[in-house]
CSV table of C-alpha atoms in Angstrom, one decimal:
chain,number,residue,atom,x,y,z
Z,320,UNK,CA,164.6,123.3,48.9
Z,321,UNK,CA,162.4,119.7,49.2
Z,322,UNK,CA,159.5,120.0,46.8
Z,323,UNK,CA,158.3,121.2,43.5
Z,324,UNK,CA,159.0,124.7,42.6
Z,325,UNK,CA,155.9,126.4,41.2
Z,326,UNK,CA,155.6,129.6,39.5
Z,327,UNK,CA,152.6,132.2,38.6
Z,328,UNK,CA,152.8,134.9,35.9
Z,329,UNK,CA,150.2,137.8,36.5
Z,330,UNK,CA,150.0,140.6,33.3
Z,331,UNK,CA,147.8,143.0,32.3
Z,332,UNK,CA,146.4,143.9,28.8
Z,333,UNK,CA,148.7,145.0,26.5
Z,334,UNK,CA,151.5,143.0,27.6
Z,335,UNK,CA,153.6,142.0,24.4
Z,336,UNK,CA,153.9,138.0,23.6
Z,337,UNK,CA,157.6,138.7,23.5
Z,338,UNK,CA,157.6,140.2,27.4
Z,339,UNK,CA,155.8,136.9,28.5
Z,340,UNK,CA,158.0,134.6,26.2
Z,341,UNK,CA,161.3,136.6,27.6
Z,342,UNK,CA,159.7,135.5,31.3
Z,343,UNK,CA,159.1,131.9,30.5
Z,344,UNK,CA,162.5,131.9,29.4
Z,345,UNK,CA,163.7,133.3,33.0
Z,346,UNK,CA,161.8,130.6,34.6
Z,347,UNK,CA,163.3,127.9,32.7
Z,348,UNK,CA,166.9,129.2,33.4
Z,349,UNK,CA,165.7,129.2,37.1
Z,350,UNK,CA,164.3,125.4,37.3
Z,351,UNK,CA,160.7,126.4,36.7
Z,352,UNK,CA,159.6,123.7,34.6
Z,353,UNK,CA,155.8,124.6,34.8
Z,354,UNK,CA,154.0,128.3,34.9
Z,355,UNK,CA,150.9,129.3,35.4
Z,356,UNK,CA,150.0,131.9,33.0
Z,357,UNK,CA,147.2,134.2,33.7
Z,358,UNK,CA,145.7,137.5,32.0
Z,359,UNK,CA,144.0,140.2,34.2
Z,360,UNK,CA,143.7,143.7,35.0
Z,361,UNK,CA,145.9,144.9,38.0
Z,362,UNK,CA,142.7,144.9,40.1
Z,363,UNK,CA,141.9,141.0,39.9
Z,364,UNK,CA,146.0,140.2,40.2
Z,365,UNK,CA,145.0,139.7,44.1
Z,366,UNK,CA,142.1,137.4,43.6
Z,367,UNK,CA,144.2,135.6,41.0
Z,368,UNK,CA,146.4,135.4,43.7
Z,369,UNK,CA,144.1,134.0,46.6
Z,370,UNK,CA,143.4,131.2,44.0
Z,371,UNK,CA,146.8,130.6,43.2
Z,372,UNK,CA,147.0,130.2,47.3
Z,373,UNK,CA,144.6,128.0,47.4
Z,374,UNK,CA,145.3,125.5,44.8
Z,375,UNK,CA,148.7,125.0,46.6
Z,376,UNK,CA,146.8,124.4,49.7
Z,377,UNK,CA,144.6,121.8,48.3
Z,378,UNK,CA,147.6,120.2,46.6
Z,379,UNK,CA,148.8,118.7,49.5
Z,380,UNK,CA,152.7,118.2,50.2
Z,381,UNK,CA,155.4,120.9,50.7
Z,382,UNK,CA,156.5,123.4,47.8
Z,383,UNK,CA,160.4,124.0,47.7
Z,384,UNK,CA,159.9,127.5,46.0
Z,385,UNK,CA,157.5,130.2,44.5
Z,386,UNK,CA,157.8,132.4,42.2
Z,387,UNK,CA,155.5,135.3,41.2
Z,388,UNK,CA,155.8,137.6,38.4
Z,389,UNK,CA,153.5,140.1,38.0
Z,390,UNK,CA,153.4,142.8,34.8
Z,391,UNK,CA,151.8,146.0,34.9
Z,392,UNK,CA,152.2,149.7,34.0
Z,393,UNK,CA,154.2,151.9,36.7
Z,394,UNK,CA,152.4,152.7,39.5
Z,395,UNK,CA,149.8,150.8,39.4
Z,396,UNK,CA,151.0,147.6,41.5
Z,397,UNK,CA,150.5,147.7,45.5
Z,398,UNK,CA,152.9,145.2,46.1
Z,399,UNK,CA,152.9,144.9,50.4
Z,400,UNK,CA,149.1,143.9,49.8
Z,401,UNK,CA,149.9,140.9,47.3
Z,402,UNK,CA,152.9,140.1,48.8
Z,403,UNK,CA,150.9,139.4,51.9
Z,404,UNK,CA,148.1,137.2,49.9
Z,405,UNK,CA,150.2,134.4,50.4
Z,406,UNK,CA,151.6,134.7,53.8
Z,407,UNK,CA,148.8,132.3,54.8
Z,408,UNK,CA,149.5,129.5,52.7
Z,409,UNK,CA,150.6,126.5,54.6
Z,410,UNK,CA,152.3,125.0,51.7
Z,411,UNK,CA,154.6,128.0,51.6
Z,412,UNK,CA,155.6,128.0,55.0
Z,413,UNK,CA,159.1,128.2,55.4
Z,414,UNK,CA,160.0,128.0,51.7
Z,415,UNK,CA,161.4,130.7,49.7
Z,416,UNK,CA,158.9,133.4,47.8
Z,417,UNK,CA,160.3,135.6,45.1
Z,418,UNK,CA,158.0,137.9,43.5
Z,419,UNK,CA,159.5,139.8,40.2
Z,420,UNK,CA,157.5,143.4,39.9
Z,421,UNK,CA,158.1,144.8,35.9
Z,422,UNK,CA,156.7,147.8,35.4
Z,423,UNK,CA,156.9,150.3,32.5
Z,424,UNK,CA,155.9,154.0,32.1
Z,425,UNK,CA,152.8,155.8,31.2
Z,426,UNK,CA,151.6,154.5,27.8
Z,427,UNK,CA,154.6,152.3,27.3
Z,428,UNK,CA,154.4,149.2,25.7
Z,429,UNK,CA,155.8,146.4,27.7
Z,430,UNK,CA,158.5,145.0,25.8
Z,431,UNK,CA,161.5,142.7,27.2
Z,432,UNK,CA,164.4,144.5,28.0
Z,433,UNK,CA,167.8,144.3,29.5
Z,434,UNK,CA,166.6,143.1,32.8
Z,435,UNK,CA,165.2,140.1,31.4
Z,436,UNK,CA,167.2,139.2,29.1
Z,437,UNK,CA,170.4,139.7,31.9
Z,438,UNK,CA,168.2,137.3,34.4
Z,439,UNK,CA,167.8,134.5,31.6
Z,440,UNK,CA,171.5,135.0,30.3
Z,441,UNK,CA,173.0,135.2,34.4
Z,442,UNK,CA,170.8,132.4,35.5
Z,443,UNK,CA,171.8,130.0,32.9
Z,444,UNK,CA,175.5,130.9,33.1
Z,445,UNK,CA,176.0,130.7,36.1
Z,446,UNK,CA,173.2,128.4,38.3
Z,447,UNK,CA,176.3,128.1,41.3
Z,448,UNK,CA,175.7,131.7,42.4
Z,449,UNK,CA,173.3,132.4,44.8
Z,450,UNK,CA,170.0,134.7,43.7
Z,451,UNK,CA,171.2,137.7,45.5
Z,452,UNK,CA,174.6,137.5,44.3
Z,453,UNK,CA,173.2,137.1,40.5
Z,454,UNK,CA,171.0,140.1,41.4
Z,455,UNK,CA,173.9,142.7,42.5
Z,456,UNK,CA,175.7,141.3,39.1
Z,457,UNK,CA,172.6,141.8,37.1
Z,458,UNK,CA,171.7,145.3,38.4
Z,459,UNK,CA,175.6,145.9,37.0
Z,460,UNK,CA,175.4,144.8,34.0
Z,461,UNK,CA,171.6,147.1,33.6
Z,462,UNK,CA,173.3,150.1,34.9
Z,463,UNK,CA,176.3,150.0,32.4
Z,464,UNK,CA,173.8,149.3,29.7
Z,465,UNK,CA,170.9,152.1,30.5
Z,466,UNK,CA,173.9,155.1,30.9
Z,467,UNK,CA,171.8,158.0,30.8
Z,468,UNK,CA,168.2,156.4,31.7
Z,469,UNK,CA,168.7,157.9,35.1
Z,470,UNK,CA,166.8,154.6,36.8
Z,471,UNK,CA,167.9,151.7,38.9
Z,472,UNK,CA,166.1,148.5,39.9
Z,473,UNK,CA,165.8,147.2,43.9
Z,474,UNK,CA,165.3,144.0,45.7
Z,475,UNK,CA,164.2,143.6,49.5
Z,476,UNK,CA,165.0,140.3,51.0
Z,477,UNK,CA,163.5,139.4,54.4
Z,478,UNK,CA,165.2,135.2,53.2
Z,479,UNK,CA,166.8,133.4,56.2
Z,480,UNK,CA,169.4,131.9,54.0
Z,481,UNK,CA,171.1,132.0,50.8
Z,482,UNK,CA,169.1,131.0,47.7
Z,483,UNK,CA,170.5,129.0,45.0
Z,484,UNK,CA,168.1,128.1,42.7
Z,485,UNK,CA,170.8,126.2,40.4
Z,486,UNK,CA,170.7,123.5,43.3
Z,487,UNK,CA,174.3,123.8,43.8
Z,488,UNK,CA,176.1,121.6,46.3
Z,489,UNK,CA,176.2,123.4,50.1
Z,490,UNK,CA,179.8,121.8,50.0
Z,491,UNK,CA,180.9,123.3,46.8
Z,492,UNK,CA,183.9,125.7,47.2
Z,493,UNK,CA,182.7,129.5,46.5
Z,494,UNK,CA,183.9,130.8,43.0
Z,495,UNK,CA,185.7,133.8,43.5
Z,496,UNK,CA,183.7,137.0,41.7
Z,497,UNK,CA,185.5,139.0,39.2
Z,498,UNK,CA,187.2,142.2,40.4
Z,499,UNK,CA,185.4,144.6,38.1
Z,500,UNK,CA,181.9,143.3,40.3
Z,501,UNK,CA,183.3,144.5,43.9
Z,502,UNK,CA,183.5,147.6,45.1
Z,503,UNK,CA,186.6,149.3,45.6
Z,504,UNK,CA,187.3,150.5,49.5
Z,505,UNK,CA,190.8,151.5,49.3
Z,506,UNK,CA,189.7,154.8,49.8
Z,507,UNK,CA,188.6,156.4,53.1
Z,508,UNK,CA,185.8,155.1,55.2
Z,509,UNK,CA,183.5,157.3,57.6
Z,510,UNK,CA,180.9,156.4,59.8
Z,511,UNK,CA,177.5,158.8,61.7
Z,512,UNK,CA,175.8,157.0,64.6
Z,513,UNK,CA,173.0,158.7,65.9
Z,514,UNK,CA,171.0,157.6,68.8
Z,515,UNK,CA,168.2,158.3,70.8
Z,516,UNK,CA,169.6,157.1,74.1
Z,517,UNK,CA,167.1,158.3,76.8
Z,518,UNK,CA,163.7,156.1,77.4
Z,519,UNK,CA,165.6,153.2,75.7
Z,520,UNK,CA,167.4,150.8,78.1
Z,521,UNK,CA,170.1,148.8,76.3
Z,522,UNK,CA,170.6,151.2,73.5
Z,523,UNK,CA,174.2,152.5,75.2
Z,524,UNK,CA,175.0,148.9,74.4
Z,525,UNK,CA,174.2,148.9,71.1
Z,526,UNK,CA,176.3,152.1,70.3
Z,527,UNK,CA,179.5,150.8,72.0
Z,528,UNK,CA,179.0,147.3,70.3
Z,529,UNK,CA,178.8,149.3,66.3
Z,530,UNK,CA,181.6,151.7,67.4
Z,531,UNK,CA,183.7,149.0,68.3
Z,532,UNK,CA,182.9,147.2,65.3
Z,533,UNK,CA,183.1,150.8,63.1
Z,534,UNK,CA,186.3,151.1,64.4
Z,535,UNK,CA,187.7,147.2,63.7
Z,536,UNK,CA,186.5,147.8,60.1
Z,537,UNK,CA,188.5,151.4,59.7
Z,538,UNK,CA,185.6,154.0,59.4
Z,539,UNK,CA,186.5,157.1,60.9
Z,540,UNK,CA,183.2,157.5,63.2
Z,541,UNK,CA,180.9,160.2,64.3
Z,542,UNK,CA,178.7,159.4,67.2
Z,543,UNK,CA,175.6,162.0,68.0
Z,544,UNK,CA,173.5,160.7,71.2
Z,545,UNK,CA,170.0,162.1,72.0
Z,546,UNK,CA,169.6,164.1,68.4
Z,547,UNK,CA,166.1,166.1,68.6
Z,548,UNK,CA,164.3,165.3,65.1
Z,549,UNK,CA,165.2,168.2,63.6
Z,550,UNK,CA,169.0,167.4,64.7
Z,551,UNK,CA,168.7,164.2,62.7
Z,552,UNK,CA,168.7,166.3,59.6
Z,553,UNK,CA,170.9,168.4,60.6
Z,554,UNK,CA,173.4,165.9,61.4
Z,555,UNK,CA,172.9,164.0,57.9
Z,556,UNK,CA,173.2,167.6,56.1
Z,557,UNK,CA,176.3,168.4,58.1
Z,558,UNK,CA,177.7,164.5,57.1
Z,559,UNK,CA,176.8,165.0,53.4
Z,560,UNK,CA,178.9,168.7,53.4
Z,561,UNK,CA,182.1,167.1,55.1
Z,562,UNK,CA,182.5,164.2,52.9
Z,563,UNK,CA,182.0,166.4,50.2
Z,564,UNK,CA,184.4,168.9,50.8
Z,565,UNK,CA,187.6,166.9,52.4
Z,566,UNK,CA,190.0,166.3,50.0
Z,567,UNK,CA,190.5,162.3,48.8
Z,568,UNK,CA,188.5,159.8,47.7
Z,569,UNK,CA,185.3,158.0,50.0
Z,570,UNK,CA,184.6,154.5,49.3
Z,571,UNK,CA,182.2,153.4,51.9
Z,572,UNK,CA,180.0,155.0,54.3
Z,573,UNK,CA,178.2,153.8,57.2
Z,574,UNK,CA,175.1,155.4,58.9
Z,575,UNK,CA,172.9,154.1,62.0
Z,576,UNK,CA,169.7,155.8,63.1
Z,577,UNK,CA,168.4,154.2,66.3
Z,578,UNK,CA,165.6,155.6,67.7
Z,579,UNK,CA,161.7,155.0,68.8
Z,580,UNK,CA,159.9,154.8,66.2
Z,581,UNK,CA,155.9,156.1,65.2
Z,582,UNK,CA,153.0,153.6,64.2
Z,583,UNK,CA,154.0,154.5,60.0
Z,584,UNK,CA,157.8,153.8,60.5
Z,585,UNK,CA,159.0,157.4,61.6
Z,586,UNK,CA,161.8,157.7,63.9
Z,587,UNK,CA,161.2,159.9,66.8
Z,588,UNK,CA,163.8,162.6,68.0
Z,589,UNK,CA,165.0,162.6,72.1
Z,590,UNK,CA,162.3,165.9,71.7
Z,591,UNK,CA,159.6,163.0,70.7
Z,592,UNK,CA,159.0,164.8,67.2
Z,593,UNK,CA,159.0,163.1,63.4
Z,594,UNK,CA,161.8,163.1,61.1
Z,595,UNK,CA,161.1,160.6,58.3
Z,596,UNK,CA,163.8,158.0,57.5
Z,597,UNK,CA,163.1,158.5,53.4
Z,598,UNK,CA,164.2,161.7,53.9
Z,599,UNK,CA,167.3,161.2,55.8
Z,600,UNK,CA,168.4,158.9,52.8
Z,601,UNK,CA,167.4,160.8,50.1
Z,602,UNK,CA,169.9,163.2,52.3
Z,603,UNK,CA,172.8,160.7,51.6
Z,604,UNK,CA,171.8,160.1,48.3
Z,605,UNK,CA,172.9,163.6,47.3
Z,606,UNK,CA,176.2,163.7,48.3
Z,607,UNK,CA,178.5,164.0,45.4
Z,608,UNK,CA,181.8,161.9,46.5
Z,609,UNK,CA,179.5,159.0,47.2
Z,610,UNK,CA,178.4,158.4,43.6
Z,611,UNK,CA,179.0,154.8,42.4
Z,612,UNK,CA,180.0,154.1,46.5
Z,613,UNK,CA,178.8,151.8,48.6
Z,614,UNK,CA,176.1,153.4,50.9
Z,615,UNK,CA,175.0,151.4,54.4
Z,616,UNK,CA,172.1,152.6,56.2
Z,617,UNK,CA,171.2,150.8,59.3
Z,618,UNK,CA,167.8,151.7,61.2
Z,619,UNK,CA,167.2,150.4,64.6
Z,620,UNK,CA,163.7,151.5,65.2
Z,621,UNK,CA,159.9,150.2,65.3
Z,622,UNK,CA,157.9,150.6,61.9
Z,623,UNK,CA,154.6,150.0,63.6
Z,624,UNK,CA,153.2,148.2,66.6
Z,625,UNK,CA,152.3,144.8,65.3
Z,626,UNK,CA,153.8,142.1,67.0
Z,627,UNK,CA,154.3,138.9,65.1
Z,628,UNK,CA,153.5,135.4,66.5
Z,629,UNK,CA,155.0,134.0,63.7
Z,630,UNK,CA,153.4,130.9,61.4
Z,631,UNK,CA,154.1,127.6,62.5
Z,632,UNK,CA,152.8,124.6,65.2
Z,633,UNK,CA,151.5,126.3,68.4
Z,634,UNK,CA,153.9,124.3,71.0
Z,635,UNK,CA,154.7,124.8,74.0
Z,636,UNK,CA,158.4,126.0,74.0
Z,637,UNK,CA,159.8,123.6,76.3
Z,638,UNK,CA,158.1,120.6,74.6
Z,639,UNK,CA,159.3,121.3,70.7
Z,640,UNK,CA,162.3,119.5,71.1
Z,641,UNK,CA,161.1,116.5,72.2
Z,642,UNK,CA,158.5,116.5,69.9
Z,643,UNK,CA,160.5,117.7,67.1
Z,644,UNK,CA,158.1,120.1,66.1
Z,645,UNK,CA,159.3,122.4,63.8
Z,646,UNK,CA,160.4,126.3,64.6
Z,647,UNK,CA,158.2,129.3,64.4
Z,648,UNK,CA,159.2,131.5,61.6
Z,649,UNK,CA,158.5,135.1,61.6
Z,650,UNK,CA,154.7,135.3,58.7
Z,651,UNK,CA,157.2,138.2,57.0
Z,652,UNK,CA,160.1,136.0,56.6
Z,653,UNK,CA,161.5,134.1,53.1
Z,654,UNK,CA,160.6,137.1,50.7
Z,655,UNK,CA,162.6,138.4,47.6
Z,656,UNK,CA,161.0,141.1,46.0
Z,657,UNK,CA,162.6,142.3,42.7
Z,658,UNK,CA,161.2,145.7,41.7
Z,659,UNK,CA,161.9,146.9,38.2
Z,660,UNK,CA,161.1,147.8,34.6
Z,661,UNK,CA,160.7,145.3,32.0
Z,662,UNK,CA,162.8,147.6,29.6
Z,663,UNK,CA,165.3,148.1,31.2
Z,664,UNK,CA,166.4,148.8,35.3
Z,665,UNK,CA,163.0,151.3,36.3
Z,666,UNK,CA,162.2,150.8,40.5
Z,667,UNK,CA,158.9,151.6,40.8
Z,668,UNK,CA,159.0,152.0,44.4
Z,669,UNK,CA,158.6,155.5,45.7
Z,670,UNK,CA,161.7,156.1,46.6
Z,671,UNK,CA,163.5,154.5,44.0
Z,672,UNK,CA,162.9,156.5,41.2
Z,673,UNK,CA,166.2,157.5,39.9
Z,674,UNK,CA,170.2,157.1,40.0
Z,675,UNK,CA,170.5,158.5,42.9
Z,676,UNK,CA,169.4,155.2,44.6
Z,677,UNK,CA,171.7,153.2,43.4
Z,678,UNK,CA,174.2,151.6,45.3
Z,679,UNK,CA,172.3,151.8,48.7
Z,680,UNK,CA,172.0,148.9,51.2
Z,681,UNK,CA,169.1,149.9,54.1
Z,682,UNK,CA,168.5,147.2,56.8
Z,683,UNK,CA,165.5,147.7,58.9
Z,684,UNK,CA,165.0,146.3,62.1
Z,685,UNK,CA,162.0,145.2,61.5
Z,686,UNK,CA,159.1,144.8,58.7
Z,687,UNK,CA,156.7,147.5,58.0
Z,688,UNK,CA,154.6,147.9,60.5
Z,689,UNK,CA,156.1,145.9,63.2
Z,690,UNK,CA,157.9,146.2,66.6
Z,691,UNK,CA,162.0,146.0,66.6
Z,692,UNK,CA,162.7,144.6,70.2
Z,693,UNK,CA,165.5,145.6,72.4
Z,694,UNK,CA,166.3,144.7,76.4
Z,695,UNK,CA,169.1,146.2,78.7
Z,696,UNK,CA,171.5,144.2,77.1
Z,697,UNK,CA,170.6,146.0,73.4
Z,698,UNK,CA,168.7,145.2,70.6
Z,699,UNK,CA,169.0,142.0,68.4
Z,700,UNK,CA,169.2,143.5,65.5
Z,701,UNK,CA,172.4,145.4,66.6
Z,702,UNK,CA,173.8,142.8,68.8
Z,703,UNK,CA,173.9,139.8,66.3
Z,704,UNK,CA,174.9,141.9,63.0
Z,705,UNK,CA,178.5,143.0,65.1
Z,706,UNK,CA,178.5,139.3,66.1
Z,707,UNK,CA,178.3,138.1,62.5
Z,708,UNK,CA,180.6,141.0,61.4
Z,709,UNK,CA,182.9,140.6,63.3
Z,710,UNK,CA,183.4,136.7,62.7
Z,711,UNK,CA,183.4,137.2,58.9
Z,712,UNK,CA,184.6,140.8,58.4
Z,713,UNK,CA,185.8,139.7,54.6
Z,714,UNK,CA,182.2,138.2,53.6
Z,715,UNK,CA,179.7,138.9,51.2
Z,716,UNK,CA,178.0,142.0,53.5
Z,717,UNK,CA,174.6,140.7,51.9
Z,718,UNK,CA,175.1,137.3,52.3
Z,719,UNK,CA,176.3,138.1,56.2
Z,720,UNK,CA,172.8,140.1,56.2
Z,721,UNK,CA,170.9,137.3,55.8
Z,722,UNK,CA,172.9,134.5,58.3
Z,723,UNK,CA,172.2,138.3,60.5
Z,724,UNK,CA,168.3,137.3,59.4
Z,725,UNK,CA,168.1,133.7,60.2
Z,726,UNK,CA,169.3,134.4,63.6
Z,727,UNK,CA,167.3,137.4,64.7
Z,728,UNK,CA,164.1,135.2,63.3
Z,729,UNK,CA,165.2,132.4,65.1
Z,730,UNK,CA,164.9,134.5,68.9
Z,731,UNK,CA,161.4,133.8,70.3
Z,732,UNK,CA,160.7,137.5,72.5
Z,733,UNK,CA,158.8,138.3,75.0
Z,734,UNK,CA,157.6,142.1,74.8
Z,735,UNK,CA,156.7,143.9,77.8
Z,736,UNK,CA,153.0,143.6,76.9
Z,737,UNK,CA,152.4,140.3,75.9
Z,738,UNK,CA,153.1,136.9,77.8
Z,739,UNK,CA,154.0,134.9,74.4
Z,740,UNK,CA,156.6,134.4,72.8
Z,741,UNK,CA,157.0,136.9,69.2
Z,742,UNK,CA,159.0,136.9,66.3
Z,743,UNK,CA,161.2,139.6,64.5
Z,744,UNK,CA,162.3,139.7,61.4
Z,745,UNK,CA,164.2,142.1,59.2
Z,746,UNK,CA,164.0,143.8,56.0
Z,747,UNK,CA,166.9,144.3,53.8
Z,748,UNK,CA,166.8,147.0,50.7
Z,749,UNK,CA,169.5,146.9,48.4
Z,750,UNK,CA,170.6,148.9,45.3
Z,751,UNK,CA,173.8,147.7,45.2
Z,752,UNK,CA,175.7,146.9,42.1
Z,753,UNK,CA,178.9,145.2,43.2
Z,754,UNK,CA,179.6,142.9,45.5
Z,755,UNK,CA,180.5,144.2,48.9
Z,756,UNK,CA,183.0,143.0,51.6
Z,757,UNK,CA,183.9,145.6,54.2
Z,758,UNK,CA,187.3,144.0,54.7
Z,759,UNK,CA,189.7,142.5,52.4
């Protein structure tokens, strides 16, 4: 990160003074020295933002990071639409953007809470780690202290590298984490892959490549090909009865759904009907053996048919280098988003409302609302994750995520509809509350 870091707090009415002193604290303890501070009702937090844009834009220079809070009551955030306010500003091209959603319930006061108060605490105790890392601790540490609350809070990453906001040397030996923060895969392993593989070239090769690797990483593996909509429920309910009545313990389990998908992110059966993907996890989410396990859901599929171009200099490809120009990046890529309550771990995301979410990691393809591309040599979601698995099996799975990212953002595409070149990127959700390395 080259540049000032700049951060914007956004509450509404009714926010207490010790909520917004917690914040300040939390950007302090992340090298925040300044904060803009701004009351409004949820309604004006997008033209607050558009401002915020645009003073960047006319400060002239780069900005090494941004950070947005923004307070309101549950519910009442949209946070795609404000999230997206800032894709345009050139001084935030290619720099990281973390936006830190506290909510609270109906008529709720908002108060600080164990999430802030764990960020400040984390962040100043340890500035090495990077901010996902702190994040899986921190969610932890709110989920031992809210027993009961039945609530957990979520981040989504779309970064193309690891964030360490304690400016930590790149060099700098990794501190090993304490055992009580990693999950604990001693236990069995098991594995669904279900895939449409008619009408999508390459997908065969994308099913062999994450059975191979399913296999490597000892998860006893189901494959389904060509499951109608309705069988992709079926499948998941079937899944969800086995683990939960074979005898021993689970600790991990895999499942990929790779399909076509609709124009609002549905995956389409080989019959060409809807199943929704929120239901299929919400399926996995029920199963009894997996509670405090690590859940991996990976979802090879469109979300939409927007096709990104990508921020950056317009170039022809072949002259970049010698110009120097700087790459393309995906206008969805760089984004943490931290949804929770400000007292204590409440997502307010729709389908992150209760316990039953936590410990989940979902990787998408693609962002909401765009393509996921694939050839007859499979798609590069699936391709480069089983590269970068299989050369780090014992790493950090959501620090291997994001190298997964970087690469699959770096890929100019050509679509079979378009002449230039487009950019993917991908969206990671994550729930998870220990540190996760699928081999030891």
């Amino acid at each position: 990160m080259q540049g000032p870091r700049v951060a914007l707090s956004l509450s509404s009415p009714g926010v207490s003074a010790a909520a917004i002193t917690a914040l300040e604290g939390v950007f302090r303890a992340l090298g925040f020295e300044s904060c803009e501070r701004r009351e409004a009702s949820v309604q004006g937090f997008l033209e607050e933002l558009a401002g915020f844009r645009e003073r960047l834009d006319a400060h002239g220079g780069p900005v090494g990071c941004a950070l947005v809070a923004l307070v309101a009551p549950s519910g009442q955030l949209q946070p795609q639409q404000l999230i997206r306010e800032l894709s345009p500003c050139g001084a935030l091209q290619g720099c990281p953007k973390v936006f830190l959603l506290l909510s609270s319930g109906p008529g709720a006061t908002l108060e600080p809470g164990a999430f802030l108060t764990g960020l400040r605490e984390l962040c100043s105790r340890s500035p090495h780690w990077s901010l996902v890392q702190l994040l899986t601790e921190l969610f932890h540490r709110v989920a031992e202290e809210s027993t009961g609350s039945g609530c957990c809070p979520v981040l989504h990453s779309s970064l193309r590298g690891s964030l360490c906001l304690g400016g930590a040397e790149p060099w700098r030996p990794e501190l090993a984490p304490s055992p009580s923060t990693q999950y604990d895969l001693s236990g069995a392993r098991a594995a669904l892959l279900l895939a449409v593989i008619r009408g999508r070239p390459g997908a065969q090769h994308d099913v062999e490549a994450l059975g191979g690797l399913c296999q490597a990483l000892g998860f006893e593996t189901t494959l389904r090909t060509d499951p109608t909509a309705q069988a992709f429920q079926e499948e998941l309910t079937q899944f969800r009865e086995r683990l939960d009545t074979r005898g021993g313990a689970v600790s991990c389990v895999l499942v990929a759904l790779m399909a076509h998908g609709g124009p609002r992110g549905q995956l389409l059966g080989a019959d060409g009907q809807e199943a929704q993907p929120e239901v299929l996890v919400r399926e996995l989410s029920h199963c009894r053996v997996l509670r405090g396990r690590p859940k991996v859901l990976l979802l090879q599929a469109c979300r939409g048919g927007n096709r990104d171009a990508g921020v950056g200099p317009t170039v022809i490809p072949w002259y970049r280098r010698w110009l120097r120009a700087p790459p393309v990046i995906p206008s969805h890529a760089d984004v943490l988003q931290i949804q929770t309550d400000a007292q204590g771990s409440f997502s307010g995301g729709p389908s992150s409302e209760s316990a039953d979410q936590a410990d989940i990691l979902t990787v998408y393809a693609a962002t909401e609302g765009c393509v996921a591309y694939r050839d007859e040599k499979g798609s590069d979601f699936i391709q480069t994750l089983v590269e970068v698995l299989r050369a780090h099996p014992g790493g950090d799975l959501l620090e291997l995520l994001t190298e997964v990212n970087r690469r699959v953002c770096e890929q100019d595409v050509l679509g079979p509809d378009c002449d230039e070149p487009r950019k993917a990127c991908l969206e990671i959700r994550s729930s998870l509350q220990r540190r996760l390395c699928l081999q030891a």
